[in-house]
Coordinates of C-alpha atoms and ligand atoms in Angstrom, one line a residue:
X1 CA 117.7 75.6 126.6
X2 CA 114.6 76.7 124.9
X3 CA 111.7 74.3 123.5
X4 CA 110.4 75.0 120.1
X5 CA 107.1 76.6 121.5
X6 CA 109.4 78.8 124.1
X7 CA 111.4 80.0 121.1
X8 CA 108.4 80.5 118.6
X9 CA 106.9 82.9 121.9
X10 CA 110.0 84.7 122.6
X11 CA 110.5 85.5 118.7
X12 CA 107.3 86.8 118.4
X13 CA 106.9 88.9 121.7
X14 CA 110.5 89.5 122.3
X15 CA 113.0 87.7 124.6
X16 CA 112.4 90.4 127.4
X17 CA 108.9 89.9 127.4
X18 CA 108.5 86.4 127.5
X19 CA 109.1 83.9 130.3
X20 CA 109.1 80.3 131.1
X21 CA 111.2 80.9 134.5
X22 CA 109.7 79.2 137.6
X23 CA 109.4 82.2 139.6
X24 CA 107.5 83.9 137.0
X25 CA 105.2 81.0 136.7
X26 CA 104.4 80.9 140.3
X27 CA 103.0 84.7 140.2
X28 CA 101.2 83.5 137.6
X29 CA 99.8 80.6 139.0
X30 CA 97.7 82.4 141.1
X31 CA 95.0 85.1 142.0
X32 CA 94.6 86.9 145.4
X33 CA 91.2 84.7 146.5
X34 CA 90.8 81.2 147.3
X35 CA 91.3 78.8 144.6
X36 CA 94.4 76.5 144.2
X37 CA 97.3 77.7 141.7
X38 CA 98.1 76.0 138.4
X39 CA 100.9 77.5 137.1
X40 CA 101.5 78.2 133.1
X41 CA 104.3 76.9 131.1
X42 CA 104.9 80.2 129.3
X43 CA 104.3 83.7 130.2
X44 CA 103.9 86.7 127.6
X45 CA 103.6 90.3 127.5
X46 CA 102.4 91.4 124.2
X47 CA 102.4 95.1 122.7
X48 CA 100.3 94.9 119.5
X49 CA 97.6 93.0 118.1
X50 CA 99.9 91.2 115.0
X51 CA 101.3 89.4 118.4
X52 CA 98.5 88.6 120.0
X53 CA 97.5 87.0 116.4
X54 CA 100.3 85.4 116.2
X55 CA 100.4 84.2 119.3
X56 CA 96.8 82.7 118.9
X57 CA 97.7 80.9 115.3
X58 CA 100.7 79.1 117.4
X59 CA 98.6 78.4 120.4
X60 CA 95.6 77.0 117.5
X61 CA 98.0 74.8 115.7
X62 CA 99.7 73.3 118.8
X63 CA 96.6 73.3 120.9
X64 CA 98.0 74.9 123.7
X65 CA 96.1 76.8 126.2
X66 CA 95.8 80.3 125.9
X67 CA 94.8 82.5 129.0
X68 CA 93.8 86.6 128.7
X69 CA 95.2 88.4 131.8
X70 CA 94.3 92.1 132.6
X71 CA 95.4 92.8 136.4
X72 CA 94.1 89.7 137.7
X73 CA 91.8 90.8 140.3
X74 CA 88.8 89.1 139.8
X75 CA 89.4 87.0 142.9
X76 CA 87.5 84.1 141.6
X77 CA 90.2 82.2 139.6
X78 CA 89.5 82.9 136.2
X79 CA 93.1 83.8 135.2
X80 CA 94.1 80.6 136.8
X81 CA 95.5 78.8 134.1
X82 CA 93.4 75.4 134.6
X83 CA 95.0 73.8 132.2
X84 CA 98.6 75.1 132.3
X85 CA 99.5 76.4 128.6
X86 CA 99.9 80.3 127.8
X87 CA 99.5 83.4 129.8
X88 CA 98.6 86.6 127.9
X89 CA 99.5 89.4 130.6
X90 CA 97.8 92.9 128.7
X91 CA 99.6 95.2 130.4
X92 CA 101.6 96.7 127.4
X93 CA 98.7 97.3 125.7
X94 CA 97.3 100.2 127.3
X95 CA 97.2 103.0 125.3
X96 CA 94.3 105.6 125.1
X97 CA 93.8 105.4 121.5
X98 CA 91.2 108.0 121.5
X99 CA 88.8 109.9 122.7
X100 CA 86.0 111.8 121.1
X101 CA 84.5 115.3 123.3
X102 CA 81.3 115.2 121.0
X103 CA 80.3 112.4 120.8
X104 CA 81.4 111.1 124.4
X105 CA 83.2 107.9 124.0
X106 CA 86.6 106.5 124.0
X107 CA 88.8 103.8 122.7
X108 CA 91.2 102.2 124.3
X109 CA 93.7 99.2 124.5
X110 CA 92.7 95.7 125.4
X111 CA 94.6 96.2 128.4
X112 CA 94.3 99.4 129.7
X113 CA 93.6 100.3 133.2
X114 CA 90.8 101.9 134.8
X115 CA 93.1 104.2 136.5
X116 CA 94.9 105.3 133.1
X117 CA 91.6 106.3 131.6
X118 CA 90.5 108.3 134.4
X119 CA 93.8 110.2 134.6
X120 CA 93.8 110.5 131.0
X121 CA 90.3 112.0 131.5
X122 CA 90.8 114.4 134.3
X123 CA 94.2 115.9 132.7
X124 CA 92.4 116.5 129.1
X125 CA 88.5 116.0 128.8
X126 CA 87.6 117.2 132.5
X127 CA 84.1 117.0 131.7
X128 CA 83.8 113.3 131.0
X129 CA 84.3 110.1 133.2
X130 CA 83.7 106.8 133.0
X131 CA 81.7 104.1 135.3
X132 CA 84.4 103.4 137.6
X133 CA 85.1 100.1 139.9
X134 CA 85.7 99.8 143.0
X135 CA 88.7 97.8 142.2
X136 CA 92.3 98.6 142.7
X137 CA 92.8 101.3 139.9
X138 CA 95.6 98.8 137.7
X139 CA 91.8 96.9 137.3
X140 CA 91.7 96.6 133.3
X141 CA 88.7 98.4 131.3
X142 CA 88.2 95.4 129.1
X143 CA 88.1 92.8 131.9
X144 CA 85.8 94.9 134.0
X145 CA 83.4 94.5 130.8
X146 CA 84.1 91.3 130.3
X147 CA 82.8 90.0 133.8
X148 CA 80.2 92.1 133.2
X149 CA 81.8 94.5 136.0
X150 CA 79.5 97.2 137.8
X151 CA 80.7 100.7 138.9
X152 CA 79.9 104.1 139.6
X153 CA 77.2 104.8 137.0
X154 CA 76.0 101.3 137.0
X155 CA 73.0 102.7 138.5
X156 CA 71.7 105.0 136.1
X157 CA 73.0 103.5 133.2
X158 CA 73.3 99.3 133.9
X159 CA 76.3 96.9 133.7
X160 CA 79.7 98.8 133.0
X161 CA 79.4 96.3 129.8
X162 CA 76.3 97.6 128.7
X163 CA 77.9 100.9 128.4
X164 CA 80.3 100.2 125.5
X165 CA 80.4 101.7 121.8
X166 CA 82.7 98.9 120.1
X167 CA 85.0 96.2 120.4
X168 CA 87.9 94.1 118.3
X169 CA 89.1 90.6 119.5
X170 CA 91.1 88.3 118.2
X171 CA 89.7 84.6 118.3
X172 CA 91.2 81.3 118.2
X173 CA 92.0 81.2 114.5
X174 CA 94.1 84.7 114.8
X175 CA 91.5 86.5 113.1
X176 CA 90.2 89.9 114.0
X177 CA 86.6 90.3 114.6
X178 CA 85.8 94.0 115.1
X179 CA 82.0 94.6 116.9
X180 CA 79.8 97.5 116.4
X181 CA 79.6 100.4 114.2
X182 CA 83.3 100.0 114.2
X183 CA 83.1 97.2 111.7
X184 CA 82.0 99.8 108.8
X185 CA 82.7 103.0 110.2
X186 CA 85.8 105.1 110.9
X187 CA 84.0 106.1 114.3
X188 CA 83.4 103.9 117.5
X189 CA 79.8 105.1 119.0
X190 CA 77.5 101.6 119.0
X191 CA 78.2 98.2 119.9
X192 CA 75.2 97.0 118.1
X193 CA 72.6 98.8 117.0
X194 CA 71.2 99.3 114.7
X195 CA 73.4 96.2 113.1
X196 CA 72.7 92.4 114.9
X197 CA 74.5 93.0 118.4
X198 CA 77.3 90.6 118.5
X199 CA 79.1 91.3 121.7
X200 CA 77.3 88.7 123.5
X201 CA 79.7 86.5 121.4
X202 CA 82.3 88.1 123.7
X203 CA 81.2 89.4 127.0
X204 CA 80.5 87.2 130.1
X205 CA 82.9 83.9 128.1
X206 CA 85.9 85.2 130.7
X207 CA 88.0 84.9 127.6
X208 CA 87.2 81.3 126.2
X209 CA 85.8 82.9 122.9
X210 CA 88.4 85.3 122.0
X211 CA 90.3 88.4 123.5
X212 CA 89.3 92.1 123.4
X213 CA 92.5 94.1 121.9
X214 CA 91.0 97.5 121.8
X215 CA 87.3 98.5 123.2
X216 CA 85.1 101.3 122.9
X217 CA 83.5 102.9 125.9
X218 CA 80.9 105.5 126.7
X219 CA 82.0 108.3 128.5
X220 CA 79.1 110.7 130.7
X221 CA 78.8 113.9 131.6
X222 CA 81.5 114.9 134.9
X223 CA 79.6 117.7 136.6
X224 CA 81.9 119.8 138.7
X225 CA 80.7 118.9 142.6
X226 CA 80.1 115.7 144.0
X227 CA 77.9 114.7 147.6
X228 CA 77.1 112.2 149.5
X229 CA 73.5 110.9 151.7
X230 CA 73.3 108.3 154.1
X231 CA 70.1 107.5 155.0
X232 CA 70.2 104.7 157.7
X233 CA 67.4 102.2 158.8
X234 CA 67.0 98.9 160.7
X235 CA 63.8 97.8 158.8
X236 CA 65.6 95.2 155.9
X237 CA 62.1 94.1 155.1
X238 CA 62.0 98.4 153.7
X239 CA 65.2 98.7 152.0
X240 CA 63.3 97.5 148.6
X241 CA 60.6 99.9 149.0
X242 CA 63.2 102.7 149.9
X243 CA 65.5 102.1 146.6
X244 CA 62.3 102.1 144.7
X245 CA 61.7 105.4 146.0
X246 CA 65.2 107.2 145.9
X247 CA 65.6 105.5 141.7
X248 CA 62.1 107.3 140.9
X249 CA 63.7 110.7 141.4
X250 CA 66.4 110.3 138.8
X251 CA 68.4 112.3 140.7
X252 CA 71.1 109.5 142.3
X253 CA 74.3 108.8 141.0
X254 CA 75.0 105.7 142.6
X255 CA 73.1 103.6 145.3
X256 CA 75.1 101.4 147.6
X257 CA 73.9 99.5 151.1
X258 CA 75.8 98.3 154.1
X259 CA 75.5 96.1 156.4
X260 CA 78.5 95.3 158.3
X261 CA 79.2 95.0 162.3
X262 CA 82.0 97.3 162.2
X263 CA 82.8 100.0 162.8
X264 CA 79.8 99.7 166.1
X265 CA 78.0 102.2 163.9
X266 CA 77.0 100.1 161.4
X267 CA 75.7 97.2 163.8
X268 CA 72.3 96.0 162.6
X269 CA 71.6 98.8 161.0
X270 CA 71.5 99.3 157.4
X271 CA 73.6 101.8 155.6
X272 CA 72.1 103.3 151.9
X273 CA 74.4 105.5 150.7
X274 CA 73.7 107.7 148.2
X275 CA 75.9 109.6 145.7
X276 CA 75.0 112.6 143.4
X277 CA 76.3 115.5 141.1
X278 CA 75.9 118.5 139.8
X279 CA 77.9 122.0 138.1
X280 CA 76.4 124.7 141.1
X281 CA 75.5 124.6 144.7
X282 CA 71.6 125.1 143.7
X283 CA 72.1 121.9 141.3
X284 CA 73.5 120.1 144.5
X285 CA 70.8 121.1 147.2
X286 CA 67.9 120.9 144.5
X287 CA 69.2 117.2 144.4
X288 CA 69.5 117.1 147.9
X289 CA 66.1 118.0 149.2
X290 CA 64.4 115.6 146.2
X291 CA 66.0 112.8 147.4
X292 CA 65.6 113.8 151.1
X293 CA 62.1 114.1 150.3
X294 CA 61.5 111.0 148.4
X295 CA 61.9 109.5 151.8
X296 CA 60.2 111.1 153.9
X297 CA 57.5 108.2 154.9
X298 CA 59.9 106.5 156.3
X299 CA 61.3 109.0 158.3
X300 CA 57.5 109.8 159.5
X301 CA 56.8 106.4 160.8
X302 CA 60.3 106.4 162.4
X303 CA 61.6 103.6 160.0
X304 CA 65.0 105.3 159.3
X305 CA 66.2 108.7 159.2
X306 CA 69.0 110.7 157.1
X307 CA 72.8 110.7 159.5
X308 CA 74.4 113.8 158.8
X309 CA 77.7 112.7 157.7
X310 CA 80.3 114.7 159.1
X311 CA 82.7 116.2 156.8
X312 CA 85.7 114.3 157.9
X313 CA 84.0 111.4 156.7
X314 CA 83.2 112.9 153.0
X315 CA 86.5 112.8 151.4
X316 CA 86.5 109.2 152.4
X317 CA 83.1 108.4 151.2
X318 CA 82.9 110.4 148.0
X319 CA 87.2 108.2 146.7
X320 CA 87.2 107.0 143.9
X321 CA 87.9 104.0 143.8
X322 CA 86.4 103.1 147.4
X323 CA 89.4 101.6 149.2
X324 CA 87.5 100.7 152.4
X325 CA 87.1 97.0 150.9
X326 CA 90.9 96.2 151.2
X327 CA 91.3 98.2 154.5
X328 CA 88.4 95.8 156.4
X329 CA 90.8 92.9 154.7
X330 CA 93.6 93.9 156.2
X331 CA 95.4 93.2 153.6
X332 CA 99.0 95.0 154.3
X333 CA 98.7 92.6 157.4
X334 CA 98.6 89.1 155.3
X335 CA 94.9 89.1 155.4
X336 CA 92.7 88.6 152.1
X337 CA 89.2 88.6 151.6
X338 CA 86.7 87.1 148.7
X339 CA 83.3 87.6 147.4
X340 CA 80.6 85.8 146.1
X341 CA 78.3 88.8 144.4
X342 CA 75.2 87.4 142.6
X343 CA 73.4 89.1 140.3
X344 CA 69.7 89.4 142.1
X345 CA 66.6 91.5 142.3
X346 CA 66.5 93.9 144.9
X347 CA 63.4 92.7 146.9
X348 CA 65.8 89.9 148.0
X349 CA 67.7 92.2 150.1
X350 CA 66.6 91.0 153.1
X351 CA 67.5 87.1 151.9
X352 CA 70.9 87.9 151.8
X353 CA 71.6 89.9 154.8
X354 CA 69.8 87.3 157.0
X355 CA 71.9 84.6 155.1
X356 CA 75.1 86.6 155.1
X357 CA 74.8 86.6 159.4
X358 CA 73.9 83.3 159.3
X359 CA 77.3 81.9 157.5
X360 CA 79.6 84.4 159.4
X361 CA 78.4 83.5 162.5
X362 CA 77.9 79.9 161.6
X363 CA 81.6 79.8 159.8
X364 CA 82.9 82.4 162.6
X365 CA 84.0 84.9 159.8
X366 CA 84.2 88.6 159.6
X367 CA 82.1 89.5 156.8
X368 CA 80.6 92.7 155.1
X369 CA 77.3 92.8 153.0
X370 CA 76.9 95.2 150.3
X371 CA 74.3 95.9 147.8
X372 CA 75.1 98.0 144.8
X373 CA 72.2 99.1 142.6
X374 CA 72.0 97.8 139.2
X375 CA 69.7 100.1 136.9
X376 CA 66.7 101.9 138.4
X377 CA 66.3 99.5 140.6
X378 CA 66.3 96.7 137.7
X379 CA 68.3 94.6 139.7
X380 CA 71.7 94.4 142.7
X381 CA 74.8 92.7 142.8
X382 CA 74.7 91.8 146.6
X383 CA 78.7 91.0 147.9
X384 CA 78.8 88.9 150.4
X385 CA 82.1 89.2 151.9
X386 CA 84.0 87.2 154.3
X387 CA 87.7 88.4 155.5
X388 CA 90.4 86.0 156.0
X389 CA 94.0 85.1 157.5
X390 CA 96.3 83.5 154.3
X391 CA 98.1 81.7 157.4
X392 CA 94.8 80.0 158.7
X393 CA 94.0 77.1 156.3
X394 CA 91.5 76.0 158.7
X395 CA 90.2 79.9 158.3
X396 CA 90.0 79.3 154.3
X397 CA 88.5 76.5 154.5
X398 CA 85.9 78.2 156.5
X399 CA 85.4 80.5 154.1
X400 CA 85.2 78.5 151.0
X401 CA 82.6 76.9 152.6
X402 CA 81.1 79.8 153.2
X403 CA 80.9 81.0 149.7
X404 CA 79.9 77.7 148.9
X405 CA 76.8 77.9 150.8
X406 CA 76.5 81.4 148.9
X407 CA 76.2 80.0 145.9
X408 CA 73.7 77.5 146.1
X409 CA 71.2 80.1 148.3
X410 CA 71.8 82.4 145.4
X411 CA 70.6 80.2 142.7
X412 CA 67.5 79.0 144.8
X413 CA 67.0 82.6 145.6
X414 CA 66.5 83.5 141.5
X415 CA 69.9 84.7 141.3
X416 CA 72.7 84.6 138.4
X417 CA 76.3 84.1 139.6
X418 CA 78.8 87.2 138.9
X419 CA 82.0 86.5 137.8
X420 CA 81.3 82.4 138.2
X421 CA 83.8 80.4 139.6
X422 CA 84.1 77.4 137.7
X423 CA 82.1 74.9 140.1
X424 CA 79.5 78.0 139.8
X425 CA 80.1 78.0 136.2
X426 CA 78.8 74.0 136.4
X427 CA 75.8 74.9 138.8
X428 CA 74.9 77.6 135.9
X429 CA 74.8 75.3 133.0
X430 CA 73.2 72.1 135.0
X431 CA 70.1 74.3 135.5
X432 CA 70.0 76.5 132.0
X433 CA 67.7 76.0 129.7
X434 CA 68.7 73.2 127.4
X435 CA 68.1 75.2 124.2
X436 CA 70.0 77.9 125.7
X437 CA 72.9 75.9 126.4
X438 CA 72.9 74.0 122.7
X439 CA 73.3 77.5 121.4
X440 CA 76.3 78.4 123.6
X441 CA 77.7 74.6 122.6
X442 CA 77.7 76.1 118.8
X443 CA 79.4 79.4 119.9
X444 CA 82.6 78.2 121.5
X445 CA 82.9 74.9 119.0
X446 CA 82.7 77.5 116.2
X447 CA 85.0 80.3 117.8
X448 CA 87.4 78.0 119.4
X449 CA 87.1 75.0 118.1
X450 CA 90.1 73.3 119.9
X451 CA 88.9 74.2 123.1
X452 CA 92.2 76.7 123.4
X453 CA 90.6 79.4 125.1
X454 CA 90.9 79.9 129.0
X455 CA 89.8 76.0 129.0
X456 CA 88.5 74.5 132.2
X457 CA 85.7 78.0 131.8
X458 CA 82.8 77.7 130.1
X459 CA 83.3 73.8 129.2
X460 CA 79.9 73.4 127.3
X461 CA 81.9 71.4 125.0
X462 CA 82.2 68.8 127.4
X463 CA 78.8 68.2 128.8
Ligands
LIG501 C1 89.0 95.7 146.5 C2 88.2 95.2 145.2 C3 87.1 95.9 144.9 C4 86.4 95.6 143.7 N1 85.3 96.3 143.4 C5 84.7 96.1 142.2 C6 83.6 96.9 141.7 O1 83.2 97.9 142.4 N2 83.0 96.6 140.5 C7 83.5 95.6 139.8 O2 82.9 95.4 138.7 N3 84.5 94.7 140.2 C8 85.1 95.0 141.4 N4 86.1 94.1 141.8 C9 86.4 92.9 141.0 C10 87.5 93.0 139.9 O3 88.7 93.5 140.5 C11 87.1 94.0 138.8 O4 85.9 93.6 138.2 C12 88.2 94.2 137.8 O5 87.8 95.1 136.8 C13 88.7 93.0 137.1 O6 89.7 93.4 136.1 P1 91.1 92.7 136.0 O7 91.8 93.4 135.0 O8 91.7 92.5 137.3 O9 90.5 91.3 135.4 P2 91.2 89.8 135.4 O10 91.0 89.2 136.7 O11 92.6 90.0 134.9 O12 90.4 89.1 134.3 C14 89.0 88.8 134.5 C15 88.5 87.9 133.3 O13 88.6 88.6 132.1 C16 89.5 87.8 131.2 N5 90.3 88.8 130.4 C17 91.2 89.7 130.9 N6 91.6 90.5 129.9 C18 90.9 90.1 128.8 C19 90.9 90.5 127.4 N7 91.7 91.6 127.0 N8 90.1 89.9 126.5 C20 89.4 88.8 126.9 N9 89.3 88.4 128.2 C21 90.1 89.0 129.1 C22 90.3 87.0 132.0 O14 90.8 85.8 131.4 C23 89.4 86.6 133.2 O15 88.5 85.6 132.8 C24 86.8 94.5 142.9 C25 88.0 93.8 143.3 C26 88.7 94.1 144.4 C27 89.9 93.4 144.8

């Protein structure tokens, strides 16, 4: 027998995409990291915007919890439903509602995947991409942005959210908010400029101030050949001056560094591997010898020197998305893995990797460091990842106090949490600047002012 509030949901959405069966609930109830489940009361899967509003107006008036859902992978609980209530699952919104050659942008669903868009790409506009994750390709576009996600262009161009043209959400009230030249033109190209820039309304809330139903995003040149660099070194105290160098020849795609004790290869050494492109073979080595030669110092005082990387290795190295991270989890085998990834400047490279050996051995964890560059060297997200065994609790606990320990040496260290848990989410706001907080106090109690949205995230209401 249905409740009012189960009825209202399945009229709206439709009884085959609406749930309030325990087994449904308990998928819900969880993500694949570390935190505890909380399962929802109701479960939907919306295909339009009018539901979504409607669905928001219900949730207003009743004051029932509403939680946004892309493909959960986040790892870090934030589709958790804290506070039980409503879980939006997006995954019947993902159409590719356009996409422009010219003027190199696209607009898409609020829950389309990564993967979509890039097949989408490759079958019709072959000489455009997107800044793709790492993440599983089901990975949704606009919850990559929201977090503030990072991909394969994040170095030459910044956060994957800093490289969108437009967005419309739906708040609390049911209204639509549209962001960007979008709200007065037919055509999607700015988020902002040269109008007030309002996605900061949006972006980084994980949902608590409304949810993105369709999103513009900027789309960049595909050249036709793609290679790969490793330049490997065991100085850590170098690896800042070395980034510096490789950024000022423009020529990189993407910068990533290792440091992991498997395979032996990779013991305490240090692993920057470099990505780039370009349309001929004379484009490719031209690239090839500028960003050999940026380095050369180093390789003259026998600081590092360039592996050749053998070309079994290459198709491996140059996947999109890298799927390395969930083979060193094992994860077909049970085994799971989460990071902590703060947002920090890169001369703290050598911070983290000494920290990173210190918890695994301290916690006795496997673990894998990784530094991908933000900007021209304007900043790194450094992963500190630590494997697990779901059937160890002792193991998890380990590891949550590992990433504990994370957190609090990445705010002494100048770092900003990625993708905050919600104890991070409470270390961020007991040290922000007071003003700064007031002003995100007046955001969500105006946006959402029953506190509806993903609650239990971004409480600044309650401090
Ligand atoms: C193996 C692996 C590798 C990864 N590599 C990367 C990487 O290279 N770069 C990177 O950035 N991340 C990476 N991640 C982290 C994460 O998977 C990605 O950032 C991913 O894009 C998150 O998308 P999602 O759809 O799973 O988000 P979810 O986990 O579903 O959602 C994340 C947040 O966004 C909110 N949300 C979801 N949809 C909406 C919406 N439509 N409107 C408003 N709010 C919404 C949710 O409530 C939640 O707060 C990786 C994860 C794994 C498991």
């Amino acid at each position: 027998m249905m409740t009012g509030i189960a009825q209202e949901l399945a009229r709206i959405v439709g009884d085959a995409y609406f749930s309030n069966q325990p087994e449904e609930a308990y998928f819900y109830a969880r993500d694949p990291g570390l935190m505890p489940p909380h399962a929802p009361e109701y479960v939907v899967v919306p295909g339009c915007v009018e539901e979504i509003q409607e669905i928001a107006r219900l949730a207003n008036r009743e004051k029932i919890p509403v939680v946004p859902m892309g493909a959960g992978l986040a790892l870090t609980g934030l589709v958790i439903p804290l506070r039980g209530g409503i879980v939006i699952d997006m995954k019947r919104m993902n159409r590719i509602l356009s996409v422009n050659e010219g003027g190199r942008h696209a607009v898409v669903e609020g829950g389309a995947s990564q993967g979509l868009l890039r097949a989408y790409l490759d079958r019709r506009h072959p000489r455009l991409r997107h800044s793709i994750p790492d993440s599983p390709p089901t990975a949704t576009i606009a919850a990559n942005v929201m977090i503030h996600g990072q991909g394969r262009l994040t170095q030459q161009y910044g956060f994957n959210s800093d490289m969108i043209s437009g967005l419309e959400v739906v708040v609390a009230s049911g209204e639509i908010c549209k962001i960007g030249s979008c709200a007065l033109s037919p055509d999607w190209f700015s988020k902002g400029a040269p109008l007030p820039d309002l996605t900061g309304l949006f972006l980084g809330w994980f949902g608590a101030t409304g949810i993105i139903t369709k999103i513009g995003v900027k789309l960049y040149p595909k050249k036709k050949m793609r290679d790969v660099e490793i330049f490997i070194t065991d100085r850590e105290d170098l690896v800042a001056e070395m980034i510096y160098e490789l950024t000022h020849t423009e020529m990189v795609e993407d910068i990533n560094v290792f440091a992991q004790p498997k395979p032996m290869i990779f013991k305490d050494n240090h692993h920057i591997t470099l990505f780039f492109t370009g349309d001929t073979d004379e484009e490719i080595e031209f690239k090839r010898k500028m960003i050999w030669h940026s380095l050369d110092r180093f390789i003259k005082s026998k600081d590092g020197g360039f592996m050749g990387v053998p070309p079994v290795m290459k198709p491996t190295l140059l996947d999109m998305p890298q799927r390395s991270v969930s083979r060193f989890a094992d994860v077909k085998k049970g085994g799971g893995f989460e990071y902590s990834g703060p947002i920090i400047m890169v001369d703290k490279y050598p911070d983290c990797t000494r920290k990173i050996l210190e918890l695994a051995e301290k916690y006795g964890l496997g673990y894998s460091g990784m530094a991908r560059i933000i900007g021209r060297s304007h900043a790194m997200m450094y992963g500190f990842a630590f494997t697990f065994n779901r059937a160890d609790p002792d193991m998890m606990e380990r590891t949550r106090k590992a990433l504990h320990e994370v957190s609090a040496f990445a705010l002494e260290a100048g770092g900003v949490f990625w993708k905050a848990t919600v104890d991070e989410q409470k270390m961020a706001m007991a040290r922000m600047y007071p003003a700064t907080l007031d002003l995100m106090k007046m955001i969500k109690k105006n946006l959402d002012p029953n506190g509806i949205m993903n609650p239990g995230n971004w409480e600044v209401a309650e401090l």
